[in-house]
Amino acid sequence: AQSVAQPEDQVNVAEGNPLTVKCTYSVSGNPYLFWYVQYPNRGLQFLLKYITGDNLVKGSYGFEAEFNKSQTSFHLKKPSALVSDSALYFCAVRDMMGGNTPLVFGKGTRLSVIA
Amino acid sequence: GAVVSQHPSRVICKSGTSVKIECRSLDFQATTMFWYRQFPKQSLMLMATSNEGSKATYEQGVEKDKFLINHASLTLSTLTVTSAHPEDSSFYICSASFKGSYNEQFFGPGTRLTVL
């Protein structure tokens, strides 16, 4: 079975500082990995994905994530946080061999960037 | 590309009434659509998966007779909450995928349902 763990409910960071939102996953085969962001009362916005290839994936709004197979992690990072980055972030995974099965989501991490 | 819309964005209804939520893929043919439910400050919980022209597959614990899902065409899926009760109040989000999208799901903006 697939699963995603986001160990932190909340991450606080000062504006201008680097940020990291952690994610680890478990799948039986090779993973497809995704990060989404959600603003209050809004749907999910796609940030980036890892399918294959380069372990460092660059996405929208200056975010990037690094796929680490040995640690089964896909942490989201940004070199310099903005107040507008404050939102709820979800990591999601599916097994590459899983056919058209749905994404499995982590519980979410609330990021708060303080001016 | 790959835009998904939902209608309505917000609905308030009385207990005992039925509410229909539409999910449309605007610029692609969605072979599969997914319905999620999200409680405040919680993650998305998958309710059901629907493939065009076939019956939806519901997750364990989701009442099929209460949450009716119809995927009548490659661009439209509907979720009907029948005989709604206050505990059905939630944020409902649909997503859609198509062949060749690396199984990526494209999400709608969500529908906030409030049952009085």
mmCIF file with all atom_site columns, C-alpha atoms in Angstrom:
data_model
loop_
_atom_site.group_PDB
_atom_site.id
_atom_site.type_symbol
_atom_site.label_atom_id
_atom_site.label_alt_id
_atom_site.label_comp_id
_atom_site.label_asym_id
_atom_site.label_entity_id
_atom_site.label_seq_id
_atom_site.pdbx_PDB_ins_code
_atom_site.Cartn_x
_atom_site.Cartn_y
_atom_site.Cartn_z
_atom_site.occupancy
_atom_site.B_iso_or_equiv
_atom_site.pdbx_formal_charge
_atom_site.auth_seq_id
_atom_site.auth_comp_id
_atom_site.auth_asym_id
_atom_site.auth_atom_id
_atom_site.pdbx_PDB_model_num
ATOM 1   C CA . ALA A 1 1   ? 0.000   0.000  0.000   1.00 0.00 ? 1   ALA A CA 1
ATOM 2   C CA . GLN A 1 2   ? 1.083   3.528  -0.686  1.00 0.00 ? 2   GLN A CA 1
ATOM 3   C CA . SER A 1 3   ? 1.525   6.089  2.072   1.00 0.00 ? 3   SER A CA 1
ATOM 4   C CA . VAL A 1 4   ? 2.918   9.550  2.642   1.00 0.00 ? 4   VAL A CA 1
ATOM 5   C CA . ALA A 1 5   ? 4.196   11.075 5.856   1.00 0.00 ? 5   ALA A CA 1
ATOM 6   C CA . GLN A 1 6   ? 4.529   14.770 6.499   1.00 0.00 ? 6   GLN A CA 1
ATOM 7   C CA . PRO A 1 7   ? 6.015   14.785 9.989   1.00 0.00 ? 7   PRO A CA 1
ATOM 8   C CA . GLU A 1 8   ? 5.429   18.473 10.706  1.00 0.00 ? 8   GLU A CA 1
ATOM 9   C CA . ASP A 1 9   ? 1.963   19.933 11.185  1.00 0.00 ? 9   ASP A CA 1
ATOM 10  C CA . GLN A 1 10  ? 3.365   23.458 11.151  1.00 0.00 ? 10  GLN A CA 1
ATOM 11  C CA . VAL A 1 11  ? 6.540   25.091 9.889   1.00 0.00 ? 11  VAL A CA 1
ATOM 12  C CA . ASN A 1 12  ? 7.404   28.665 10.812  1.00 0.00 ? 12  ASN A CA 1
ATOM 13  C CA . VAL A 1 13  ? 10.081  30.601 8.981   1.00 0.00 ? 13  VAL A CA 1
ATOM 14  C CA . ALA A 1 14  ? 11.138  34.229 8.772   1.00 0.00 ? 14  ALA A CA 1
ATOM 15  C CA . GLU A 1 15  ? 10.740  36.013 5.460   1.00 0.00 ? 15  GLU A CA 1
ATOM 16  C CA . GLY A 1 16  ? 13.912  35.786 3.408   1.00 0.00 ? 16  GLY A CA 1
ATOM 17  C CA . ASN A 1 17  ? 15.110  32.631 5.113   1.00 0.00 ? 17  ASN A CA 1
ATOM 18  C CA . PRO A 1 18  ? 15.242  29.255 3.393   1.00 0.00 ? 18  PRO A CA 1
ATOM 19  C CA . LEU A 1 19  ? 12.362  26.881 4.022   1.00 0.00 ? 19  LEU A CA 1
ATOM 20  C CA . THR A 1 20  ? 12.005  23.112 3.994   1.00 0.00 ? 20  THR A CA 1
ATOM 21  C CA . VAL A 1 21  ? 8.790   21.108 4.216   1.00 0.00 ? 21  VAL A CA 1
ATOM 22  C CA . LYS A 1 22  ? 9.462   17.428 4.778   1.00 0.00 ? 22  LYS A CA 1
ATOM 23  C CA . CYS A 1 23  ? 7.876   14.444 3.079   1.00 0.00 ? 23  CYS A CA 1
ATOM 24  C CA . THR A 1 24  ? 8.646   10.745 3.131   1.00 0.00 ? 24  THR A CA 1
ATOM 25  C CA . TYR A 1 25  ? 6.798   8.096  1.186   1.00 0.00 ? 25  TYR A CA 1
ATOM 26  C CA . SER A 1 26  ? 6.241   4.382  0.870   1.00 0.00 ? 26  SER A CA 1
ATOM 27  C CA . VAL A 1 27  ? 5.319   2.534  -2.324  1.00 0.00 ? 27  VAL A CA 1
ATOM 28  C CA . SER A 1 28  ? 5.911   -0.993 -3.492  1.00 0.00 ? 28  SER A CA 1
ATOM 29  C CA . GLY A 1 29  ? 7.414   0.042  -6.815  1.00 0.00 ? 29  GLY A CA 1
ATOM 30  C CA . ASN A 1 30  ? 8.832   3.285  -8.168  1.00 0.00 ? 30  ASN A CA 1
ATOM 31  C CA . PRO A 1 31  ? 7.028   6.464  -7.159  1.00 0.00 ? 31  PRO A CA 1
ATOM 32  C CA . TYR A 1 32  ? 5.428   9.373  -8.874  1.00 0.00 ? 32  TYR A CA 1
ATOM 33  C CA . LEU A 1 33  ? 5.731   12.243 -6.366  1.00 0.00 ? 33  LEU A CA 1
ATOM 34  C CA . PHE A 1 34  ? 3.904   15.550 -6.243  1.00 0.00 ? 34  PHE A CA 1
ATOM 35  C CA . TRP A 1 35  ? 3.675   18.721 -4.193  1.00 0.00 ? 35  TRP A CA 1
ATOM 36  C CA . TYR A 1 36  ? 0.538   20.821 -4.069  1.00 0.00 ? 36  TYR A CA 1
ATOM 37  C CA . VAL A 1 37  ? -0.277  24.061 -2.268  1.00 0.00 ? 37  VAL A CA 1
ATOM 38  C CA . GLN A 1 38  ? -3.680  25.063 -0.946  1.00 0.00 ? 38  GLN A CA 1
ATOM 39  C CA . TYR A 1 39  ? -4.781  28.539 0.032   1.00 0.00 ? 39  TYR A CA 1
ATOM 40  C CA . PRO A 1 40  ? -7.828  29.031 2.316   1.00 0.00 ? 40  PRO A CA 1
ATOM 41  C CA . ASN A 1 41  ? -11.097 27.854 0.740   1.00 0.00 ? 41  ASN A CA 1
ATOM 42  C CA . ARG A 1 42  ? -9.362  27.062 -2.512  1.00 0.00 ? 42  ARG A CA 1
ATOM 43  C CA . GLY A 1 43  ? -8.558  23.899 -4.399  1.00 0.00 ? 43  GLY A CA 1
ATOM 44  C CA . LEU A 1 44  ? -5.104  22.451 -4.820  1.00 0.00 ? 44  LEU A CA 1
ATOM 45  C CA . GLN A 1 45  ? -2.515  24.146 -6.971  1.00 0.00 ? 45  GLN A CA 1
ATOM 46  C CA . PHE A 1 46  ? 0.201   22.033 -8.530  1.00 0.00 ? 46  PHE A CA 1
ATOM 47  C CA . LEU A 1 47  ? 3.754   23.005 -7.576  1.00 0.00 ? 47  LEU A CA 1
ATOM 48  C CA . LEU A 1 48  ? 5.997   20.302 -8.985  1.00 0.00 ? 48  LEU A CA 1
ATOM 49  C CA . LYS A 1 49  ? 6.358   16.607 -9.658  1.00 0.00 ? 49  LYS A CA 1
ATOM 50  C CA . TYR A 1 50  ? 8.987   13.911 -9.900  1.00 0.00 ? 50  TYR A CA 1
ATOM 51  C CA . ILE A 1 51  ? 8.435   11.261 -12.531 1.00 0.00 ? 51  ILE A CA 1
ATOM 52  C CA . THR A 1 52  ? 11.914  10.193 -13.554 1.00 0.00 ? 52  THR A CA 1
ATOM 53  C CA . GLY A 1 53  ? 15.313  11.686 -14.357 1.00 0.00 ? 53  GLY A CA 1
ATOM 54  C CA . ASP A 1 54  ? 17.016  14.447 -12.383 1.00 0.00 ? 54  ASP A CA 1
ATOM 55  C CA . ASN A 1 55  ? 16.552  14.069 -8.656  1.00 0.00 ? 55  ASN A CA 1
ATOM 56  C CA . LEU A 1 56  ? 16.267  17.833 -8.194  1.00 0.00 ? 56  LEU A CA 1
ATOM 57  C CA . VAL A 1 57  ? 12.972  19.060 -9.521  1.00 0.00 ? 57  VAL A CA 1
ATOM 58  C CA . LYS A 1 58  ? 12.211  22.742 -9.999  1.00 0.00 ? 58  LYS A CA 1
ATOM 59  C CA . GLY A 1 59  ? 8.634   23.937 -9.847  1.00 0.00 ? 59  GLY A CA 1
ATOM 60  C CA . SER A 1 60  ? 6.394   26.953 -9.635  1.00 0.00 ? 60  SER A CA 1
ATOM 61  C CA . TYR A 1 61  ? 7.016   30.077 -7.544  1.00 0.00 ? 61  TYR A CA 1
ATOM 62  C CA . GLY A 1 62  ? 10.682  29.255 -6.941  1.00 0.00 ? 62  GLY A CA 1
ATOM 63  C CA . PHE A 1 63  ? 10.033  25.975 -5.170  1.00 0.00 ? 63  PHE A CA 1
ATOM 64  C CA . GLU A 1 64  ? 12.108  22.877 -5.713  1.00 0.00 ? 64  GLU A CA 1
ATOM 65  C CA . ALA A 1 65  ? 12.208  19.368 -4.300  1.00 0.00 ? 65  ALA A CA 1
ATOM 66  C CA . GLU A 1 66  ? 14.827  16.664 -4.151  1.00 0.00 ? 66  GLU A CA 1
ATOM 67  C CA . PHE A 1 67  ? 13.993  13.035 -4.687  1.00 0.00 ? 67  PHE A CA 1
ATOM 68  C CA . ASN A 1 68  ? 16.088  10.799 -2.454  1.00 0.00 ? 68  ASN A CA 1
ATOM 69  C CA . LYS A 1 69  ? 15.434  7.158  -3.161  1.00 0.00 ? 69  LYS A CA 1
ATOM 70  C CA . SER A 1 70  ? 17.577  5.753  -0.362  1.00 0.00 ? 70  SER A CA 1
ATOM 71  C CA . GLN A 1 71  ? 15.822  7.881  2.239   1.00 0.00 ? 71  GLN A CA 1
ATOM 72  C CA . THR A 1 72  ? 12.437  7.634  0.468   1.00 0.00 ? 72  THR A CA 1
ATOM 73  C CA . SER A 1 73  ? 12.077  11.380 0.821   1.00 0.00 ? 73  SER A CA 1
ATOM 74  C CA . PHE A 1 74  ? 10.873  14.235 -1.343  1.00 0.00 ? 74  PHE A CA 1
ATOM 75  C CA . HIS A 1 75  ? 11.365  17.390 0.713   1.00 0.00 ? 75  HIS A CA 1
ATOM 76  C CA . LEU A 1 76  ? 10.099  20.702 -0.611  1.00 0.00 ? 76  LEU A CA 1
ATOM 77  C CA . LYS A 1 77  ? 12.489  23.638 -0.459  1.00 0.00 ? 77  LYS A CA 1
ATOM 78  C CA . LYS A 1 78  ? 12.757  27.288 -1.312  1.00 0.00 ? 78  LYS A CA 1
ATOM 79  C CA . PRO A 1 79  ? 15.908  29.405 -0.889  1.00 0.00 ? 79  PRO A CA 1
ATOM 80  C CA . SER A 1 80  ? 14.133  32.552 0.275   1.00 0.00 ? 80  SER A CA 1
ATOM 81  C CA . ALA A 1 81  ? 10.628  32.459 1.758   1.00 0.00 ? 81  ALA A CA 1
ATOM 82  C CA . LEU A 1 82  ? 7.963   35.078 1.068   1.00 0.00 ? 82  LEU A CA 1
ATOM 83  C CA . VAL A 1 83  ? 5.017   35.993 3.273   1.00 0.00 ? 83  VAL A CA 1
ATOM 84  C CA . SER A 1 84  ? 2.776   35.035 0.343   1.00 0.00 ? 84  SER A CA 1
ATOM 85  C CA . ASP A 1 85  ? 4.111   31.466 0.568   1.00 0.00 ? 85  ASP A CA 1
ATOM 86  C CA . SER A 1 86  ? 2.088   31.007 3.766   1.00 0.00 ? 86  SER A CA 1
ATOM 87  C CA . ALA A 1 87  ? -0.374  28.208 2.973   1.00 0.00 ? 87  ALA A CA 1
ATOM 88  C CA . LEU A 1 88  ? -1.080  24.507 3.415   1.00 0.00 ? 88  LEU A CA 1
ATOM 89  C CA . TYR A 1 89  ? 1.269   22.181 1.542   1.00 0.00 ? 89  TYR A CA 1
ATOM 90  C CA . PHE A 1 90  ? 0.493   18.613 0.565   1.00 0.00 ? 90  PHE A CA 1
ATOM 91  C CA . CYS A 1 91  ? 2.852   15.910 -0.606  1.00 0.00 ? 91  CYS A CA 1
ATOM 92  C CA . ALA A 1 92  ? 1.319   13.101 -2.655  1.00 0.00 ? 92  ALA A CA 1
ATOM 93  C CA . VAL A 1 93  ? 2.480   9.831  -4.154  1.00 0.00 ? 93  VAL A CA 1
ATOM 94  C CA . ARG A 1 94  ? 1.346   7.036  -6.374  1.00 0.00 ? 94  ARG A CA 1
ATOM 95  C CA . ASP A 1 95  ? 3.017   3.874  -7.481  1.00 0.00 ? 95  ASP A CA 1
ATOM 96  C CA . MET A 1 96  ? 4.328   4.064  -11.037 1.00 0.00 ? 96  MET A CA 1
ATOM 97  C CA . MET A 1 97  ? 2.924   0.624  -11.671 1.00 0.00 ? 97  MET A CA 1
ATOM 98  C CA . GLY A 1 98  ? -0.400  1.374  -10.062 1.00 0.00 ? 98  GLY A CA 1
ATOM 99  C CA . GLY A 1 99  ? -2.387  2.052  -13.196 1.00 0.00 ? 99  GLY A CA 1
ATOM 100 C CA . ASN A 1 100 ? -4.789  4.954  -12.958 1.00 0.00 ? 100 ASN A CA 1
ATOM 101 C CA . THR A 1 101 ? -5.151  4.790  -9.206  1.00 0.00 ? 101 THR A CA 1
ATOM 102 C CA . PRO A 1 102 ? -5.579  8.004  -7.247  1.00 0.00 ? 102 PRO A CA 1
ATOM 103 C CA . LEU A 1 103 ? -2.919  9.980  -5.497  1.00 0.00 ? 103 LEU A CA 1
ATOM 104 C CA . VAL A 1 104 ? -2.384  9.330  -1.820  1.00 0.00 ? 104 VAL A CA 1
ATOM 105 C CA . PHE A 1 105 ? -1.908  12.511 0.173   1.00 0.00 ? 105 PHE A CA 1
ATOM 106 C CA . GLY A 1 106 ? -0.007  13.349 3.296   1.00 0.00 ? 106 GLY A CA 1
ATOM 107 C CA . LYS A 1 107 ? -1.866  15.110 6.080   1.00 0.00 ? 107 LYS A CA 1
ATOM 108 C CA . GLY A 1 108 ? -0.481  18.479 5.051   1.00 0.00 ? 108 GLY A CA 1
ATOM 109 C CA . THR A 1 109 ? 1.953   20.966 6.561   1.00 0.00 ? 109 THR A CA 1
ATOM 110 C CA . ARG A 1 110 ? 0.953   24.504 7.325   1.00 0.00 ? 110 ARG A CA 1
ATOM 111 C CA . LEU A 1 111 ? 3.694   26.934 6.405   1.00 0.00 ? 111 LEU A CA 1
ATOM 112 C CA . SER A 1 112 ? 3.736   30.299 8.089   1.00 0.00 ? 112 SER A CA 1
ATOM 113 C CA . VAL A 1 113 ? 6.195   32.905 6.836   1.00 0.00 ? 113 VAL A CA 1
ATOM 114 C CA . ILE A 1 114 ? 6.642   35.775 9.233   1.00 0.00 ? 114 ILE A CA 1
ATOM 115 C CA . ALA A 1 115 ? 7.605   39.221 8.036   1.00 0.00 ? 115 ALA A CA 1
ATOM 116 C CA . GLY B 2 1   ? -4.102  23.543 -20.342 1.00 0.00 ? 1   GLY B CA 1
ATOM 117 C CA . ALA B 2 2   ? -5.608  20.817 -18.156 1.00 0.00 ? 2   ALA B CA 1
ATOM 118 C CA . VAL B 2 3   ? -8.168  22.993 -16.386 1.00 0.00 ? 3   VAL B CA 1
ATOM 119 C CA . VAL B 2 4   ? -10.852 21.531 -14.148 1.00 0.00 ? 4   VAL B CA 1
ATOM 120 C CA . SER B 2 5   ? -13.847 23.527 -12.982 1.00 0.00 ? 5   SER B CA 1
ATOM 121 C CA . GLN B 2 6   ? -16.403 22.879 -10.264 1.00 0.00 ? 6   GLN B CA 1
ATOM 122 C CA . HIS B 2 7   ? -19.856 24.289 -9.834  1.00 0.00 ? 7   HIS B CA 1
ATOM 123 C CA . PRO B 2 8   ? -21.093 25.643 -7.542  1.00 0.00 ? 8   PRO B CA 1
ATOM 124 C CA . SER B 2 9   ? -18.144 26.990 -5.596  1.00 0.00 ? 9   SER B CA 1
ATOM 125 C CA . ARG B 2 10  ? -20.265 27.374 -2.500  1.00 0.00 ? 10  ARG B CA 1
ATOM 126 C CA . VAL B 2 11  ? -23.681 26.031 -1.543  1.00 0.00 ? 11  VAL B CA 1
ATOM 127 C CA . ILE B 2 12  ? -25.835 26.275 1.553   1.00 0.00 ? 12  ILE B CA 1
ATOM 128 C CA . CYS B 2 13  ? -28.803 23.976 1.890   1.00 0.00 ? 13  CYS B CA 1
ATOM 129 C CA . LYS B 2 14  ? -31.323 22.778 4.434   1.00 0.00 ? 14  LYS B CA 1
ATOM 130 C CA . SER B 2 15  ? -31.029 19.416 6.098   1.00 0.00 ? 15  SER B CA 1
ATOM 131 C CA . GLY B 2 16  ? -32.816 16.714 4.127   1.00 0.00 ? 16  GLY B CA 1
ATOM 132 C CA . THR B 2 17  ? -32.342 18.246 0.694   1.00 0.00 ? 17  THR B CA 1
ATOM 133 C CA . SER B 2 18  ? -30.090 16.937 -2.083  1.00 0.00 ? 18  SER B CA 1
ATOM 134 C CA . VAL B 2 19  ? -27.225 18.860 -3.598  1.00 0.00 ? 19  VAL B CA 1
ATOM 135 C CA . LYS B 2 20  ? -25.498 18.241 -6.928  1.00 0.00 ? 20  LYS B CA 1
ATOM 136 C CA . ILE B 2 21  ? -21.895 19.289 -7.553  1.00 0.00 ? 21  ILE B CA 1
ATOM 137 C CA . GLU B 2 22  ? -20.506 19.329 -11.079 1.00 0.00 ? 22  GLU B CA 1
ATOM 138 C CA . CYS B 2 23  ? -16.922 18.726 -12.080 1.00 0.00 ? 23  CYS B CA 1
ATOM 139 C CA . ARG B 2 24  ? -15.846 19.527 -15.630 1.00 0.00 ? 24  ARG B CA 1
ATOM 140 C CA . SER B 2 25  ? -12.598 19.097 -17.512 1.00 0.00 ? 25  SER B CA 1
ATOM 141 C CA . LEU B 2 26  ? -12.515 22.162 -19.761 1.00 0.00 ? 26  LEU B CA 1
ATOM 142 C CA . ASP B 2 27  ? -9.762  21.408 -22.248 1.00 0.00 ? 27  ASP B CA 1
ATOM 143 C CA . PHE B 2 28  ? -9.161  17.689 -22.109 1.00 0.00 ? 28  PHE B CA 1
ATOM 144 C CA . GLN B 2 29  ? -11.017 14.418 -21.993 1.00 0.00 ? 29  GLN B CA 1
ATOM 145 C CA . ALA B 2 30  ? -10.921 13.009 -18.505 1.00 0.00 ? 30  ALA B CA 1
ATOM 146 C CA . THR B 2 31  ? -10.809 9.239  -18.597 1.00 0.00 ? 31  THR B CA 1
ATOM 147 C CA . THR B 2 32  ? -10.892 9.143  -14.809 1.00 0.00 ? 32  THR B CA 1
ATOM 148 C CA . MET B 2 33  ? -12.273 11.516 -12.225 1.00 0.00 ? 33  MET B CA 1
ATOM 149 C CA . PHE B 2 34  ? -11.773 11.430 -8.486  1.00 0.00 ? 34  PHE B CA 1
ATOM 150 C CA . TRP B 2 35  ? -13.828 12.924 -5.678  1.00 0.00 ? 35  TRP B CA 1
ATOM 151 C CA . TYR B 2 36  ? -12.234 13.979 -2.414  1.00 0.00 ? 36  TYR B CA 1
ATOM 152 C CA . ARG B 2 37  ? -13.588 15.361 0.809   1.00 0.00 ? 37  ARG B CA 1
ATOM 153 C CA . GLN B 2 38  ? -11.635 17.656 3.073   1.00 0.00 ? 38  GLN B CA 1
ATOM 154 C CA . PHE B 2 39  ? -12.508 18.561 6.642   1.00 0.00 ? 39  PHE B CA 1
ATOM 155 C CA . PRO B 2 40  ? -11.102 21.756 8.181   1.00 0.00 ? 40  PRO B CA 1
ATOM 156 C CA . LYS B 2 41  ? -7.348  21.609 8.673   1.00 0.00 ? 41  LYS B CA 1
ATOM 157 C CA . GLN B 2 42  ? -7.206  18.028 7.452   1.00 0.00 ? 42  GLN B CA 1
ATOM 158 C CA . SER B 2 43  ? -5.963  16.235 4.396   1.00 0.00 ? 43  SER B CA 1
ATOM 159 C CA . LEU B 2 44  ? -7.935  15.133 1.380   1.00 0.00 ? 44  LEU B CA 1
ATOM 160 C CA . MET B 2 45  ? -9.805  11.888 1.830   1.00 0.00 ? 45  MET B CA 1
ATOM 161 C CA . LEU B 2 46  ? -10.622 10.014 -1.348  1.00 0.00 ? 46  LEU B CA 1
ATOM 162 C CA . MET B 2 47  ? -14.327 9.218  -1.622  1.00 0.00 ? 47  MET B CA 1
ATOM 163 C CA . ALA B 2 48  ? -14.573 7.531  -4.996  1.00 0.00 ? 48  ALA B CA 1
ATOM 164 C CA . THR B 2 49  ? -13.003 6.988  -8.390  1.00 0.00 ? 49  THR B CA 1
ATOM 165 C CA . SER B 2 50  ? -15.089 7.114  -11.534 1.00 0.00 ? 50  SER B CA 1
ATOM 166 C CA . ASN B 2 51  ? -14.286 6.098  -15.081 1.00 0.00 ? 51  ASN B CA 1
ATOM 167 C CA . GLU B 2 52  ? -16.394 7.414  -17.931 1.00 0.00 ? 52  GLU B CA 1
ATOM 168 C CA . GLY B 2 53  ? -19.308 5.160  -18.691 1.00 0.00 ? 53  GLY B CA 1
ATOM 169 C CA . SER B 2 54  ? -18.889 2.831  -15.740 1.00 0.00 ? 54  SER B CA 1
ATOM 170 C CA . LYS B 2 55  ? -19.939 2.738  -12.109 1.00 0.00 ? 55  LYS B CA 1
ATOM 171 C CA . ALA B 2 56  ? -17.867 4.571  -9.561  1.00 0.00 ? 56  ALA B CA 1
ATOM 172 C CA . THR B 2 57  ? -15.602 2.711  -7.174  1.00 0.00 ? 57  THR B CA 1
ATOM 173 C CA . TYR B 2 58  ? -16.178 3.907  -3.636  1.00 0.00 ? 58  TYR B CA 1
ATOM 174 C CA . GLU B 2 59  ? -13.673 3.875  -0.822  1.00 0.00 ? 59  GLU B CA 1
ATOM 175 C CA . GLN B 2 60  ? -14.396 1.900  2.283   1.00 0.00 ? 60  GLN B CA 1
ATOM 176 C CA . GLY B 2 61  ? -16.775 3.697  4.580   1.00 0.00 ? 61  GLY B CA 1
ATOM 177 C CA . VAL B 2 62  ? -18.285 5.951  1.915   1.00 0.00 ? 62  VAL B CA 1
ATOM 178 C CA . GLU B 2 63  ? -22.025 5.384  1.479   1.00 0.00 ? 63  GLU B CA 1
ATOM 179 C CA . LYS B 2 64  ? -22.838 4.752  -2.165  1.00 0.00 ? 64  LYS B CA 1
ATOM 180 C CA . ASP B 2 65  ? -26.505 5.627  -1.751  1.00 0.00 ? 65  ASP B CA 1
ATOM 181 C CA . LYS B 2 66  ? -25.714 8.901  -0.050  1.00 0.00 ? 66  LYS B CA 1
ATOM 182 C CA . PHE B 2 67  ? -22.981 10.120 -2.381  1.00 0.00 ? 67  PHE B CA 1
ATOM 183 C CA . LEU B 2 68  ? -24.159 9.415  -5.914  1.00 0.00 ? 68  LEU B CA 1
ATOM 184 C CA . ILE B 2 69  ? -21.498 9.781  -8.571  1.00 0.00 ? 69  ILE B CA 1
ATOM 185 C CA . ASN B 2 70  ? -22.214 9.916  -12.265 1.00 0.00 ? 70  ASN B CA 1
ATOM 186 C CA . HIS B 2 71  ? -19.512 10.157 -14.934 1.00 0.00 ? 71  HIS B CA 1
ATOM 187 C CA . ALA B 2 72  ? -21.720 10.466 -17.972 1.00 0.00 ? 72  ALA B CA 1
ATOM 188 C CA . SER B 2 73  ? -19.185 11.914 -20.396 1.00 0.00 ? 73  SER B CA 1
ATOM 189 C CA . LEU B 2 74  ? -15.453 12.414 -20.794 1.00 0.00 ? 74  LEU B CA 1
ATOM 190 C CA . THR B 2 75  ? -15.748 15.991 -19.551 1.00 0.00 ? 75  THR B CA 1
ATOM 191 C CA . LEU B 2 76  ? -18.340 15.826 -16.790 1.00 0.00 ? 76  LEU B CA 1
ATOM 192 C CA . SER B 2 77  ? -18.744 14.049 -13.478 1.00 0.00 ? 77  SER B CA 1
ATOM 193 C CA . THR B 2 78  ? -21.351 14.882 -10.867 1.00 0.00 ? 78  THR B CA 1
ATOM 194 C CA . LEU B 2 79  ? -21.523 14.203 -7.150  1.00 0.00 ? 79  LEU B CA 1
ATOM 195 C CA . THR B 2 80  ? -24.964 14.298 -5.576  1.00 0.00 ? 80  THR B CA 1
ATOM 196 C CA . VAL B 2 81  ? -25.221 14.431 -1.812  1.00 0.00 ? 81  VAL B CA 1
ATOM 197 C CA . THR B 2 82  ? -28.636 12.966 -1.074  1.00 0.00 ? 82  THR B CA 1
ATOM 198 C CA . SER B 2 83  ? -30.657 13.858 2.005   1.00 0.00 ? 83  SER B CA 1
ATOM 199 C CA . ALA B 2 84  ? -27.860 16.040 3.276   1.00 0.00 ? 84  ALA B CA 1
ATOM 200 C CA . HIS B 2 85  ? -27.251 16.427 6.994   1.00 0.00 ? 85  HIS B CA 1
ATOM 201 C CA . PRO B 2 86  ? -25.055 18.901 8.896   1.00 0.00 ? 86  PRO B CA 1
ATOM 202 C CA . GLU B 2 87  ? -22.304 16.291 9.222   1.00 0.00 ? 87  GLU B CA 1
ATOM 203 C CA . ASP B 2 88  ? -22.025 16.277 5.416   1.00 0.00 ? 88  ASP B CA 1
ATOM 204 C CA . SER B 2 89  ? -20.829 19.873 5.547   1.00 0.00 ? 89  SER B CA 1
ATOM 205 C CA . SER B 2 90  ? -17.361 19.852 4.078   1.00 0.00 ? 90  SER B CA 1
ATOM 206 C CA . PHE B 2 91  ? -15.125 20.970 1.232   1.00 0.00 ? 91  PHE B CA 1
ATOM 207 C CA . TYR B 2 92  ? -15.515 18.687 -1.773  1.00 0.00 ? 92  TYR B CA 1
ATOM 208 C CA . ILE B 2 93  ? -12.771 18.617 -4.379  1.00 0.00 ? 93  ILE B CA 1
ATOM 209 C CA . CYS B 2 94  ? -12.731 16.774 -7.679  1.00 0.00 ? 94  CYS B CA 1
ATOM 210 C CA . SER B 2 95  ? -9.787  15.929 -9.848  1.00 0.00 ? 95  SER B CA 1
ATOM 211 C CA . ALA B 2 96  ? -9.380  14.472 -13.311 1.00 0.00 ? 96  ALA B CA 1
ATOM 212 C CA . SER B 2 97  ? -6.721  12.642 -15.225 1.00 0.00 ? 97  SER B CA 1
ATOM 213 C CA . PHE B 2 98  ? -6.230  11.512 -18.795 1.00 0.00 ? 98  PHE B CA 1
ATOM 214 C CA . LYS B 2 99  ? -4.103  8.957  -20.582 1.00 0.00 ? 99  LYS B CA 1
ATOM 215 C CA . GLY B 2 100 ? -0.604  10.201 -21.195 1.00 0.00 ? 100 GLY B CA 1
ATOM 216 C CA . SER B 2 101 ? -0.557  12.637 -18.282 1.00 0.00 ? 101 SER B CA 1
ATOM 217 C CA . TYR B 2 102 ? 1.885   10.505 -16.293 1.00 0.00 ? 102 TYR B CA 1
ATOM 218 C CA . ASN B 2 103 ? -1.094  9.753  -14.124 1.00 0.00 ? 103 ASN B CA 1
ATOM 219 C CA . GLU B 2 104 ? -1.074  13.338 -12.901 1.00 0.00 ? 104 GLU B CA 1
ATOM 220 C CA . GLN B 2 105 ? -4.328  14.577 -11.455 1.00 0.00 ? 105 GLN B CA 1
ATOM 221 C CA . PHE B 2 106 ? -5.663  18.045 -12.178 1.00 0.00 ? 106 PHE B CA 1
ATOM 222 C CA . PHE B 2 107 ? -7.745  19.528 -9.396  1.00 0.00 ? 107 PHE B CA 1
ATOM 223 C CA . GLY B 2 108 ? -10.862 21.612 -9.399  1.00 0.00 ? 108 GLY B CA 1
ATOM 224 C CA . PRO B 2 109 ? -11.189 24.651 -7.126  1.00 0.00 ? 109 PRO B CA 1
ATOM 225 C CA . GLY B 2 110 ? -13.472 22.867 -4.686  1.00 0.00 ? 110 GLY B CA 1
ATOM 226 C CA . THR B 2 111 ? -17.045 23.279 -3.468  1.00 0.00 ? 111 THR B CA 1
ATOM 227 C CA . ARG B 2 112 ? -17.865 24.363 0.058   1.00 0.00 ? 112 ARG B CA 1
ATOM 228 C CA . LEU B 2 113 ? -21.067 22.635 1.213   1.00 0.00 ? 113 LEU B CA 1
ATOM 229 C CA . THR B 2 114 ? -22.832 23.876 4.319   1.00 0.00 ? 114 THR B CA 1
ATOM 230 C CA . VAL B 2 115 ? -25.898 21.998 5.523   1.00 0.00 ? 115 VAL B CA 1
ATOM 231 C CA . LEU B 2 116 ? -28.038 23.843 8.024   1.00 0.00 ? 116 LEU B CA 1
#
